[in-house]
Amino acid sequence: MSRQSPPSRTAATGSVSHDHAPAHPSGLRQSHTASSYGSLDDAARGRHDSPPLSPTSHYAGAADDGDDHYIPRLALAGPSAPPTESTALLGEAVVDYRECVHDGPCNHGTFSPRPMSPSESLGSHPYAGSEYSDGTAPAIDGIFVAEARNRSKSWKRQWASRMKSKKMSTSSVLAQRHGVKASTLMYLSYYLPVLVWAPEYNWSFFKGDFIAALTVAGMYIPMALSLASNLAHVPAINGLYAFVFNPLVYALLGSCPSMVVGPEAAGSLLVGTVIKASVDLGRGDDDDAVLQATICGIITGMAGAMVFAAGIARLGFLDGVLSRPFLRGFISAIGVVIAVDQLLPELGLNRVIEQSPGVGHGSSMDKLRFIFGNLDQVHGLTCALAGSSFLVIMVCREVKRRLQPRYPGVAYIPDRFIVVVLSAFLAYWLEWDKAGVEVLGKVEAASGHTFTFRWPFQPSHMPYIRDAMSTSFIIALLGFFESSVAAKSIGGSDAFSSIQLSPNRELVALGAANLVGACFMALPAFGGYGRSKVNKSTGGRSPMSSIILSMLTLICILYLLPYLYYLPKPVLSSLISVVAWSLIEECPHDISFFLRIHAWQELGLMMTILLATIFYSLTLGMAIGVGLSLLQVIRHSTRPRIQILGRIPGTNRFENAEANPDRLEFIEGCLIVKIPEPLTFANTGELKTRLRRMELYGTSQAHPALPRLRREDSNRNIIFDIHGVTSLDGSGTQVLEEIVRNYRDRGVRIFFSRVPAKDSEIWEQMHLSGIVELAGGESHFVEDVHEALKLTEVEEGEQSLRASWS
C-alpha cells in the first residue's frame, strides 16, 4: 500500500484546507483541525507537540528514503477513507515517530525505546549467549516456548511439568531469570510451613514458647472442661481432646505461627443445640454420654471436612461473605443465650428444672420465665460461689487490662487457673458436695477408654449427619471467620518472616485439625483472638508453643483428671459467664456507631437476629441472619452500577453526572455511559432496564412512572466507557450484543472507549460475538471519551455534508 501524500497547507494559517469541512461546526463539542499536527514530514521528524500514541496504530515499516525512523501507515476513520480534517484527531490516525533501539544515551522521553544493554552485563544475564543475546528481555510466553523446546524428554520431568500449575511455571521462569533455585522443596514448604520453621527454630525461643503454653493451659484448660460439660452437653474430657489434637495439627500446617486453636463458646453451644434436638427426636436421652460424644465427633468432622474442602477449592475469600452487622448480632445473641443458660446452674436450679420437662430445651425467654418463677428455690451456697468466682475473674480481668501497659508481667498471672484450683480444694476440704453444690465428678471418656478412635462418617451415623448438616456449616463458617480475624489481627511472626499468611492454607490447616480431632470426638476447635493474643504477649514466638500446649493437655488427661473430681460446677459456669460478657460487651459500641451514621438497615439486621434468637431459638436466628446476609450479597452483586458521565467545564475530564449534576456539561446528542465493573450473568439482568431509564430521564434514579424527559434526538450517539469491564462472560457478552444490535437497528451510533487490548479475552469475546462489527468496526473503539466525541463530530459532519450534496 502506497503512502498517502500529505495534505497541502495554506500560507496564511498553516492549516490544512478541505472542501468538505463542516460549514457550521457544533458549538457544544470542541472543533478541531489538523493544523496542530502539521504535515506527515513534521510527524516523522518527531515533533513533541503531537498527540499521545494510540495502541491501535498500524506500522508500515521503514521508509524508502533510508531514514532510520519507522513511518506508520495512516489508520483511517473508516474503511478506505482518505484523510480528512479530523482524521489525525482520532486514535486510529496517530503517527508513530519512535526510533528503533540504538546505542548511546536516549533523550526521547520516558516512553521511548531503551538503548541496548552494555555488552559487559550480558554475562550475568540468564539468557546471555542464547537467541536473546541482544540484551532484550523475552516475553513470558516466549520463555515458556524456549523452555519447552529445551526441556529434557525424561518421563520424570514431563510428569513434573504437567503437575505444575501456571503460577508455578511462571515462578520457575522468574526464579531462573533472577538466579533463584526453584526446587520442589520450595513449593512443598509453602504448603507445609513446618518445613520452614522447624529447621530455623532457635532454642532461645523455647523459654518464651514454654511460658506462653503454660499460661494458655492454665487459663483455657478449665474453660475447655466448662465448654464441654455446660454448653455442648458432652463429657468434659471431649473438651480437652480439642486441646490435644487440634493445636498439634495446626502447628504443622498453619500459616500463623502465634495463633492457638481450641474450642469456642459459639461452636460448643451449637453442638449442644444439635444434641438437644436429637434427644427431642427420641434418638437418646440426656444421660447417654456415648451418643453425645458420637454426635460431637460427627459435627466436628463435618465442619472440618467443609473447611478442608473449601481450602482445597481455594475459597478463602468466603471470610468476607458474612457482614459485620450479622456477625455482631449473631455473636451478641449467642452471648445472651449463654448467659441465660448459665444462670440455671449458677442459681442451683438444675434439680428443679428436671421437674419441668421442655424448659431445658426451650428458648431463652422460656428459661427466664422459669427462673423468675422459681427464685424462692435458689440454692444460696451455689449462688454465692458462682457470684464470687465471676466477680473475682472480672476484677482480675480489669486490673490486668489497666496494669499491663506499665507492667507486662501481669499477663503471666493465671487468675482463672488459681480460681479453679482454689475452689476445687475448698470443695474437697469443706465438703461442699454434701451441702448441695454440684461438682464435676469423675472425668472420663464415654467409652471408658481414653483416646478411642472412631471414624465419624459411618453409614450408621447417617441420621445424625442429616440433622447436623446445617449447624456444621455455620460452625465451619463462624470458626473460619473468627480464625481469619485472629490471624489478621495477630499477624505473622518476626522470627519466621518467610511464612506468609494465606486464607486458603488456613482453611486446609483448620479443616485437617478438626478432621483429626473428630476421630477422637473432640469439640470443634478454631483459632481464637483472646488466647492467641495471650500466647503472643507471654512469649510465644513459634508454633512450638501450640505443640507444648498439646503436650501439657495430654499430661493433664493422663495424670491430673482425678484431682478435678471436686471442681464445683458453679465455678465452671462462672467461667462461661465471663465469656458471655465478653461477647456482649462490644454490641453497645456497634449499636451507637450505626445510630450515629444512620445505618438503619444494619441495625435492623442486628435486632432481627437478636430477637429471633432470644424469643424463639438459636437455629432460627442463625437461619434468618445467614439468609438476610446472602440476600444482601446477591442484591449487591446483581445490581449494575452504570453511570452517565458529564464533562467538567474547561477540561477533557468526565465524572459521574448523577453525583454532580449542577457543575458538569452535557454534550448535545450524546449519552456517555460508564460501566465500571465486570459484566457477568449476575449483574446483566437489569442492565437493559437501567440503560433505558438513562435514555429516557438522564439518570437511573428516576421512577419509571415519569413521562419521557430526554428527547429521542439526545441519544443519537451512545458512548460506552468500559475501562472497568475487567472480565466478560458469555451471558454478559450476549446481553451487550443485544444492546448494541438494538441501538444499531434504531440508527444510533455506538462508540466504545478505553477498550482492553486486542490480545485480551474481552476483545476476543466482543469480536467473536459480532459486537465490533455491529458498532461500526474497529474505528469506533477509541482510547478515551474525548476521542469518541471527536469521532461523533466527524461522522455527524460527514452526514450533514452528504445530506447537503444529495
CSV table of N, CA, C and O in Angstrom, one decimal, residues 328-422:
chain,number,residue,atom,x,y,z
A,328,ARG,N,-22.0,-9.4,64.4
A,328,ARG,CA,-22.2,-8.8,65.7
A,328,ARG,C,-23.5,-9.2,66.3
A,328,ARG,O,-23.6,-9.5,67.5
A,329,GLY,N,-24.6,-9.2,65.5
A,329,GLY,CA,-25.9,-9.6,66.0
A,329,GLY,C,-25.9,-11.0,66.5
A,329,GLY,O,-26.4,-11.4,67.5
A,330,PHE,N,-25.3,-11.9,65.7
A,330,PHE,CA,-25.3,-13.3,66.0
A,330,PHE,C,-24.5,-13.6,67.2
A,330,PHE,O,-24.9,-14.4,68.1
A,331,ILE,N,-23.3,-13.0,67.3
A,331,ILE,CA,-22.4,-13.3,68.4
A,331,ILE,C,-23.0,-12.7,69.7
A,331,ILE,O,-22.9,-13.3,70.8
A,332,SER,N,-23.6,-11.5,69.6
A,332,SER,CA,-24.3,-11.0,70.8
A,332,SER,C,-25.5,-11.9,71.2
A,332,SER,O,-25.7,-12.1,72.4
A,333,ALA,N,-26.2,-12.4,70.2
A,333,ALA,CA,-27.3,-13.3,70.6
A,333,ALA,C,-26.8,-14.6,71.2
A,333,ALA,O,-27.4,-15.1,72.2
A,334,ILE,N,-25.7,-15.1,70.8
A,334,ILE,CA,-25.1,-16.2,71.4
A,334,ILE,C,-24.6,-15.9,72.9
A,334,ILE,O,-24.8,-16.7,73.8
A,335,GLY,N,-24.1,-14.7,73.0
A,335,GLY,CA,-23.7,-14.3,74.4
A,335,GLY,C,-24.9,-14.2,75.3
A,335,GLY,O,-24.9,-14.7,76.5
A,336,VAL,N,-26.1,-13.7,74.8
A,336,VAL,CA,-27.3,-13.7,75.7
A,336,VAL,C,-27.8,-15.1,76.0
A,336,VAL,O,-28.1,-15.4,77.1
A,337,VAL,N,-27.8,-16.0,75.0
A,337,VAL,CA,-28.2,-17.4,75.2
A,337,VAL,C,-27.3,-18.1,76.2
A,337,VAL,O,-27.8,-18.8,77.1
A,338,ILE,N,-26.0,-17.9,76.1
A,338,ILE,CA,-25.1,-18.5,77.0
A,338,ILE,C,-25.3,-18.0,78.4
A,338,ILE,O,-25.3,-18.7,79.4
A,339,ALA,N,-25.5,-16.7,78.6
A,339,ALA,CA,-25.6,-16.1,79.9
A,339,ALA,C,-26.9,-16.6,80.6
A,339,ALA,O,-26.9,-16.9,81.8
A,340,VAL,N,-28.0,-16.7,79.8
A,340,VAL,CA,-29.3,-17.2,80.4
A,340,VAL,C,-29.1,-18.7,80.7
A,340,VAL,O,-29.6,-19.2,81.8
A,341,ASP,N,-28.4,-19.5,79.9
A,341,ASP,CA,-28.3,-20.9,80.1
A,341,ASP,C,-27.4,-21.1,81.4
A,341,ASP,O,-27.7,-22.1,82.2
A,342,GLN,N,-26.4,-20.3,81.6
A,342,GLN,CA,-25.6,-20.5,82.8
A,342,GLN,C,-26.2,-20.0,84.1
A,342,GLN,O,-25.7,-20.4,85.2
A,343,LEU,N,-27.3,-19.2,84.0
A,343,LEU,CA,-28.0,-18.8,85.2
A,343,LEU,C,-28.6,-20.0,86.0
A,343,LEU,O,-28.7,-20.0,87.2
A,344,LEU,N,-29.0,-21.0,85.2
A,344,LEU,CA,-29.6,-22.2,85.8
A,344,LEU,C,-28.7,-22.9,86.8
A,344,LEU,O,-29.0,-23.1,88.0
A,345,PRO,N,-27.5,-23.3,86.3
A,345,PRO,CA,-26.6,-24.0,87.3
A,345,PRO,C,-26.0,-23.0,88.3
A,345,PRO,O,-25.7,-23.4,89.4
A,346,GLU,N,-25.8,-21.7,88.0
A,346,GLU,CA,-25.3,-20.8,88.9
A,346,GLU,C,-26.3,-20.5,90.1
A,346,GLU,O,-25.8,-20.1,91.2
A,347,LEU,N,-27.5,-20.6,89.8
A,347,LEU,CA,-28.5,-20.4,90.9
A,347,LEU,C,-29.0,-21.7,91.5
A,347,LEU,O,-29.8,-21.7,92.4
A,348,GLY,N,-28.4,-22.8,91.1
A,348,GLY,CA,-28.7,-24.1,91.7
A,348,GLY,C,-30.1,-24.6,91.3
A,348,GLY,O,-30.7,-25.3,92.1
A,349,LEU,N,-30.6,-24.3,90.1
A,349,LEU,CA,-31.9,-24.7,89.7
A,349,LEU,C,-31.9,-25.9,88.8
A,349,LEU,O,-33.0,-26.2,88.2
A,350,ASN,N,-30.8,-26.6,88.6
A,350,ASN,CA,-30.8,-27.7,87.7
A,350,ASN,C,-31.7,-28.8,88.2
A,350,ASN,O,-32.3,-29.5,87.4
A,351,ARG,N,-31.7,-29.1,89.5
A,351,ARG,CA,-32.6,-30.1,90.0
A,351,ARG,C,-34.0,-29.7,89.9
A,351,ARG,O,-34.9,-30.6,89.7
A,352,VAL,N,-34.3,-28.5,90.0
A,352,VAL,CA,-35.7,-28.0,89.8
A,352,VAL,C,-36.2,-28.1,88.4
A,352,VAL,O,-37.4,-28.5,88.1
A,353,ILE,N,-35.3,-27.8,87.5
A,353,ILE,CA,-35.7,-27.8,86.1
A,353,ILE,C,-36.0,-29.2,85.5
A,353,ILE,O,-36.7,-29.4,84.5
A,354,GLU,N,-35.4,-30.2,86.2
A,354,GLU,CA,-35.7,-31.6,85.8
A,354,GLU,C,-37.2,-32.0,86.0
A,354,GLU,O,-37.7,-32.9,85.4
A,355,GLN,N,-37.8,-31.2,86.9
A,355,GLN,CA,-39.2,-31.5,87.1
A,355,GLN,C,-40.1,-30.7,86.2
A,355,GLN,O,-41.4,-30.9,86.2
A,356,SER,N,-39.6,-29.9,85.3
A,356,SER,CA,-40.3,-29.2,84.3
A,356,SER,C,-39.8,-29.5,82.9
A,356,SER,O,-38.9,-28.8,82.4
A,357,PRO,N,-40.3,-30.6,82.4
A,357,PRO,CA,-39.8,-31.0,81.0
A,357,PRO,C,-40.1,-30.0,80.0
A,357,PRO,O,-41.1,-29.4,79.9
A,358,GLY,N,-39.1,-29.9,79.1
A,358,GLY,CA,-39.3,-28.9,78.0
A,358,GLY,C,-38.6,-27.6,78.2
A,358,GLY,O,-38.2,-26.9,77.3
A,359,VAL,N,-38.4,-27.2,79.5
A,359,VAL,CA,-37.8,-25.9,79.7
A,359,VAL,C,-36.3,-25.9,79.4
A,359,VAL,O,-35.8,-24.9,78.8
A,360,GLY,N,-35.6,-27.0,79.7
A,360,GLY,CA,-34.2,-27.0,79.4
A,360,GLY,C,-33.9,-27.0,78.0
A,360,GLY,O,-32.8,-26.5,77.6
A,361,HIS,N,-34.8,-27.4,77.1
A,361,HIS,CA,-34.6,-27.3,75.7
A,361,HIS,C,-35.4,-26.2,75.0
A,361,HIS,O,-35.5,-26.1,73.8
A,362,GLY,N,-35.9,-25.3,75.8
A,362,GLY,CA,-36.7,-24.2,75.3
A,362,GLY,C,-35.9,-23.0,74.9
A,362,GLY,O,-34.6,-23.0,75.0
A,363,SER,N,-36.6,-21.9,74.6
A,363,SER,CA,-35.9,-20.6,74.3
A,363,SER,C,-35.4,-19.9,75.5
A,363,SER,O,-35.7,-20.3,76.6
A,364,SER,N,-34.6,-18.9,75.3
A,364,SER,CA,-34.1,-18.1,76.4
A,364,SER,C,-35.2,-17.4,77.2
A,364,SER,O,-35.2,-17.3,78.4
A,365,MET,N,-36.3,-17.0,76.5
A,365,MET,CA,-37.4,-16.4,77.2
A,365,MET,C,-38.1,-17.4,78.1
A,365,MET,O,-38.6,-17.1,79.2
A,366,ASP,N,-38.2,-18.7,77.6
A,366,ASP,CA,-38.8,-19.7,78.5
A,366,ASP,C,-38.0,-19.9,79.7
A,366,ASP,O,-38.5,-20.1,80.8
A,367,LYS,N,-36.7,-19.9,79.6
A,367,LYS,CA,-35.8,-20.1,80.7
A,367,LYS,C,-35.9,-18.9,81.7
A,367,LYS,O,-35.8,-19.1,82.9
A,368,LEU,N,-35.9,-17.7,81.2
A,368,LEU,CA,-36.0,-16.5,82.0
A,368,LEU,C,-37.3,-16.6,82.8
A,368,LEU,O,-37.4,-16.2,84.0
A,369,ARG,N,-38.4,-16.9,82.1
A,369,ARG,CA,-39.7,-17.1,82.8
A,369,ARG,C,-39.7,-18.1,83.9
A,369,ARG,O,-40.2,-17.9,85.0
A,370,PHE,N,-39.0,-19.2,83.6
A,370,PHE,CA,-38.8,-20.2,84.7
A,370,PHE,C,-38.0,-19.7,85.8
A,370,PHE,O,-38.3,-20.0,87.0
A,371,ILE,N,-36.9,-19.0,85.6
A,371,ILE,CA,-36.0,-18.5,86.6
A,371,ILE,C,-36.8,-17.6,87.6
A,371,ILE,O,-36.7,-17.7,88.8
A,372,PHE,N,-37.5,-16.6,87.0
A,372,PHE,CA,-38.2,-15.6,87.8
A,372,PHE,C,-39.4,-16.3,88.5
A,372,PHE,O,-39.8,-15.8,89.6
A,373,GLY,N,-39.9,-17.4,88.0
A,373,GLY,CA,-41.0,-18.1,88.7
A,373,GLY,C,-40.5,-19.0,89.8
A,373,GLY,O,-41.3,-19.5,90.6
A,374,ASN,N,-39.2,-19.3,89.9
A,374,ASN,CA,-38.7,-20.2,90.9
A,374,ASN,C,-37.5,-19.6,91.7
A,374,ASN,O,-36.6,-20.2,92.2
A,375,LEU,N,-37.6,-18.3,91.9
A,375,LEU,CA,-36.5,-17.6,92.7
A,375,LEU,C,-36.5,-18.1,94.1
A,375,LEU,O,-35.4,-18.0,94.8
A,376,ASP,N,-37.6,-18.5,94.6
A,376,ASP,CA,-37.6,-19.0,96.0
A,376,ASP,C,-36.9,-20.3,96.2
A,376,ASP,O,-36.6,-20.7,97.4
A,377,GLN,N,-36.5,-21.0,95.2
A,377,GLN,CA,-35.8,-22.3,95.3
A,377,GLN,C,-34.3,-22.2,94.9
A,377,GLN,O,-33.7,-23.2,94.7
A,378,VAL,N,-33.8,-20.9,94.8
A,378,VAL,CA,-32.4,-20.7,94.5
A,378,VAL,C,-31.6,-21.3,95.7
A,378,VAL,O,-31.9,-21.1,96.9
A,379,HIS,N,-30.5,-22.0,95.3
A,379,HIS,CA,-29.5,-22.6,96.3
A,379,HIS,C,-28.5,-21.5,96.7
A,379,HIS,O,-27.7,-21.1,95.9
A,380,GLY,N,-28.5,-21.1,98.0
A,380,GLY,CA,-27.7,-20.0,98.4
A,380,GLY,C,-26.2,-20.2,98.2
A,380,GLY,O,-25.5,-19.3,97.7
A,381,LEU,N,-25.7,-21.3,98.7
A,381,LEU,CA,-24.2,-21.6,98.6
A,381,LEU,C,-23.8,-21.6,97.2
A,381,LEU,O,-22.7,-21.1,96.8
A,382,THR,N,-24.6,-22.3,96.3
A,382,THR,CA,-24.2,-22.4,94.9
A,382,THR,C,-24.2,-21.0,94.3
A,382,THR,O,-23.3,-20.6,93.5
A,383,CYS,N,-25.2,-20.2,94.6
A,383,CYS,CA,-25.3,-18.8,94.0
A,383,CYS,C,-24.1,-18.0,94.5
A,383,CYS,O,-23.5,-17.2,93.7
A,384,ALA,N,-23.8,-18.1,95.8
A,384,ALA,CA,-22.7,-17.3,96.3
A,384,ALA,C,-21.3,-17.7,95.7
A,384,ALA,O,-20.5,-16.8,95.4
A,385,LEU,N,-21.1,-19.0,95.5
A,385,LEU,CA,-19.9,-19.5,94.9
A,385,LEU,C,-19.7,-19.0,93.5
A,385,LEU,O,-18.7,-18.6,93.1
A,386,ALA,N,-20.8,-19.1,92.7
A,386,ALA,CA,-20.8,-18.7,91.3
A,386,ALA,C,-20.6,-17.1,91.2
A,386,ALA,O,-19.8,-16.7,90.4
A,387,GLY,N,-21.3,-16.4,92.1
A,387,GLY,CA,-21.2,-14.9,92.0
A,387,GLY,C,-19.8,-14.5,92.4
A,387,GLY,O,-19.2,-13.6,91.8
A,388,SER,N,-19.2,-15.0,93.5
A,388,SER,CA,-17.9,-14.6,93.9
A,388,SER,C,-16.8,-15.0,92.9
A,388,SER,O,-15.9,-14.2,92.6
A,389,SER,N,-16.9,-16.2,92.3
A,389,SER,CA,-16.0,-16.5,91.2
A,389,SER,C,-16.0,-15.6,90.0
A,389,SER,O,-15.0,-15.2,89.5
A,390,PHE,N,-17.3,-15.3,89.6
A,390,PHE,CA,-17.5,-14.3,88.5
A,390,PHE,C,-16.9,-13.0,88.8
A,390,PHE,O,-16.2,-12.4,88.0
A,391,LEU,N,-17.1,-12.5,90.0
A,391,LEU,CA,-16.6,-11.2,90.4
A,391,LEU,C,-15.1,-11.2,90.5
A,391,LEU,O,-14.5,-10.2,90.0
A,392,VAL,N,-14.5,-12.2,91.0
A,392,VAL,CA,-13.0,-12.2,91.1
A,392,VAL,C,-12.4,-12.2,89.7
A,392,VAL,O,-11.4,-11.5,89.5
A,393,ILE,N,-12.9,-13.0,88.8
A,393,ILE,CA,-12.4,-13.1,87.5
A,393,ILE,C,-12.5,-11.8,86.8
A,393,ILE,O,-11.6,-11.3,86.1
A,394,MET,N,-13.7,-11.1,86.9
A,394,MET,CA,-13.9,-9.9,86.2
A,394,MET,C,-13.0,-8.8,86.8
A,394,MET,O,-12.5,-7.9,86.0
A,395,VAL,N,-12.8,-8.8,88.1
A,395,VAL,CA,-11.9,-7.8,88.7
A,395,VAL,C,-10.5,-8.0,88.2
A,395,VAL,O,-9.8,-7.0,87.9
A,396,CYS,N,-10.0,-9.2,88.2
A,396,CYS,CA,-8.7,-9.5,87.8
A,396,CYS,C,-8.5,-9.1,86.3
A,396,CYS,O,-7.5,-8.6,85.9
A,397,ARG,N,-9.6,-9.4,85.5
A,397,ARG,CA,-9.5,-9.0,84.1
A,397,ARG,C,-9.3,-7.5,83.9
A,397,ARG,O,-8.5,-7.1,83.1
A,398,GLU,N,-10.1,-6.7,84.7
A,398,GLU,CA,-10.0,-5.3,84.6
A,398,GLU,C,-8.6,-4.8,85.1
A,398,GLU,O,-8.0,-3.9,84.5
A,399,VAL,N,-8.1,-5.4,86.2
A,399,VAL,CA,-6.8,-4.9,86.7
A,399,VAL,C,-5.7,-5.2,85.8
A,399,VAL,O,-4.8,-4.4,85.5
A,400,LYS,N,-5.8,-6.4,85.1
A,400,LYS,CA,-4.8,-6.8,84.1
A,400,LYS,C,-4.8,-5.8,83.0
A,400,LYS,O,-3.8,-5.3,82.5
A,401,ARG,N,-6.0,-5.4,82.5
A,401,ARG,CA,-6.1,-4.5,81.4
A,401,ARG,C,-5.5,-3.1,81.7
A,401,ARG,O,-4.9,-2.5,80.9
A,402,ARG,N,-5.7,-2.7,83.0
A,402,ARG,CA,-5.2,-1.4,83.3
A,402,ARG,C,-3.6,-1.4,83.6
A,402,ARG,O,-2.9,-0.4,83.3
A,403,LEU,N,-3.1,-2.5,84.2
A,403,LEU,CA,-1.7,-2.6,84.6
A,403,LEU,C,-0.8,-3.1,83.5
A,403,LEU,O,0.4,-2.8,83.5
A,404,GLN,N,-1.3,-3.8,82.5
A,404,GLN,CA,-0.5,-4.4,81.5
A,404,GLN,C,0.4,-3.4,80.7
A,404,GLN,O,1.5,-3.8,80.4
A,405,PRO,N,-0.1,-2.2,80.4
A,405,PRO,CA,0.8,-1.3,79.6
A,405,PRO,C,2.0,-0.9,80.4
A,405,PRO,O,3.1,-0.7,79.8
A,406,ARG,N,1.9,-0.8,81.7
A,406,ARG,CA,3.1,-0.4,82.6
A,406,ARG,C,3.8,-1.6,83.1
A,406,ARG,O,5.1,-1.6,83.2
A,407,TYR,N,3.1,-2.7,83.4
A,407,TYR,CA,3.7,-3.9,83.9
A,407,TYR,C,3.3,-5.1,83.1
A,407,TYR,O,2.3,-5.8,83.4
A,408,PRO,N,4.0,-5.4,82.0
A,408,PRO,CA,3.6,-6.5,81.1
A,408,PRO,C,3.6,-7.9,81.8
A,408,PRO,O,2.9,-8.8,81.3
A,409,GLY,N,4.3,-8.0,82.9
A,409,GLY,CA,4.3,-9.3,83.5
A,409,GLY,C,3.0,-9.8,84.1
A,409,GLY,O,2.9,-11.0,84.4
A,410,VAL,N,2.0,-8.9,84.4
A,410,VAL,CA,0.8,-9.3,84.9
A,410,VAL,C,0.0,-10.2,84.0
A,410,VAL,O,-0.9,-11.0,84.5
A,411,ALA,N,0.3,-10.2,82.7
A,411,ALA,CA,-0.3,-11.1,81.8
A,411,ALA,C,0.0,-12.6,82.1
A,411,ALA,O,-0.7,-13.5,81.7
A,412,TYR,N,1.1,-12.8,82.8
A,412,TYR,CA,1.5,-14.2,83.2
A,412,TYR,C,0.7,-14.8,84.3
A,412,TYR,O,0.8,-16.0,84.6
A,413,ILE,N,-0.1,-14.0,85.0
A,413,ILE,CA,-0.8,-14.5,86.2
A,413,ILE,C,-2.0,-15.3,85.7
A,413,ILE,O,-2.9,-14.7,85.1
A,414,PRO,N,-2.1,-16.6,86.0
A,414,PRO,CA,-3.2,-17.4,85.5
A,414,PRO,C,-4.4,-17.3,86.5
A,414,PRO,O,-4.6,-18.2,87.4
A,415,ASP,N,-5.1,-16.2,86.5
A,415,ASP,CA,-6.1,-16.0,87.6
A,415,ASP,C,-7.2,-17.0,87.5
A,415,ASP,O,-7.7,-17.5,88.6
A,416,ARG,N,-7.6,-17.4,86.3
A,416,ARG,CA,-8.7,-18.4,86.2
A,416,ARG,C,-8.2,-19.8,86.7
A,416,ARG,O,-9.0,-20.5,87.4
A,417,PHE,N,-7.0,-20.1,86.5
A,417,PHE,CA,-6.5,-21.4,87.0
A,417,PHE,C,-6.4,-21.4,88.5
A,417,PHE,O,-6.7,-22.4,89.1
A,418,ILE,N,-6.0,-20.2,89.1
A,418,ILE,CA,-6.0,-20.1,90.5
A,418,ILE,C,-7.4,-20.3,91.1
A,418,ILE,O,-7.6,-21.0,92.1
A,419,VAL,N,-8.4,-19.6,90.5
A,419,VAL,CA,-9.8,-19.7,91.0
A,419,VAL,C,-10.2,-21.2,90.9
A,419,VAL,O,-10.9,-21.7,91.9
A,420,VAL,N,-9.9,-21.9,89.8
A,420,VAL,CA,-10.4,-23.3,89.7
A,420,VAL,C,-9.7,-24.2,90.7
A,420,VAL,O,-10.4,-25.0,91.4
A,421,VAL,N,-8.4,-24.1,90.9
A,421,VAL,CA,-7.7,-24.9,91.8
A,421,VAL,C,-8.1,-24.6,93.3
A,421,VAL,O,-8.4,-25.5,94.1
A,422,LEU,N,-8.3,-23.3,93.6
A,422,LEU,CA,-8.7,-23.0,95.0
A,422,LEU,C,-10.1,-23.4,95.3
A,422,LEU,O,-10.4,-24.0,96.4
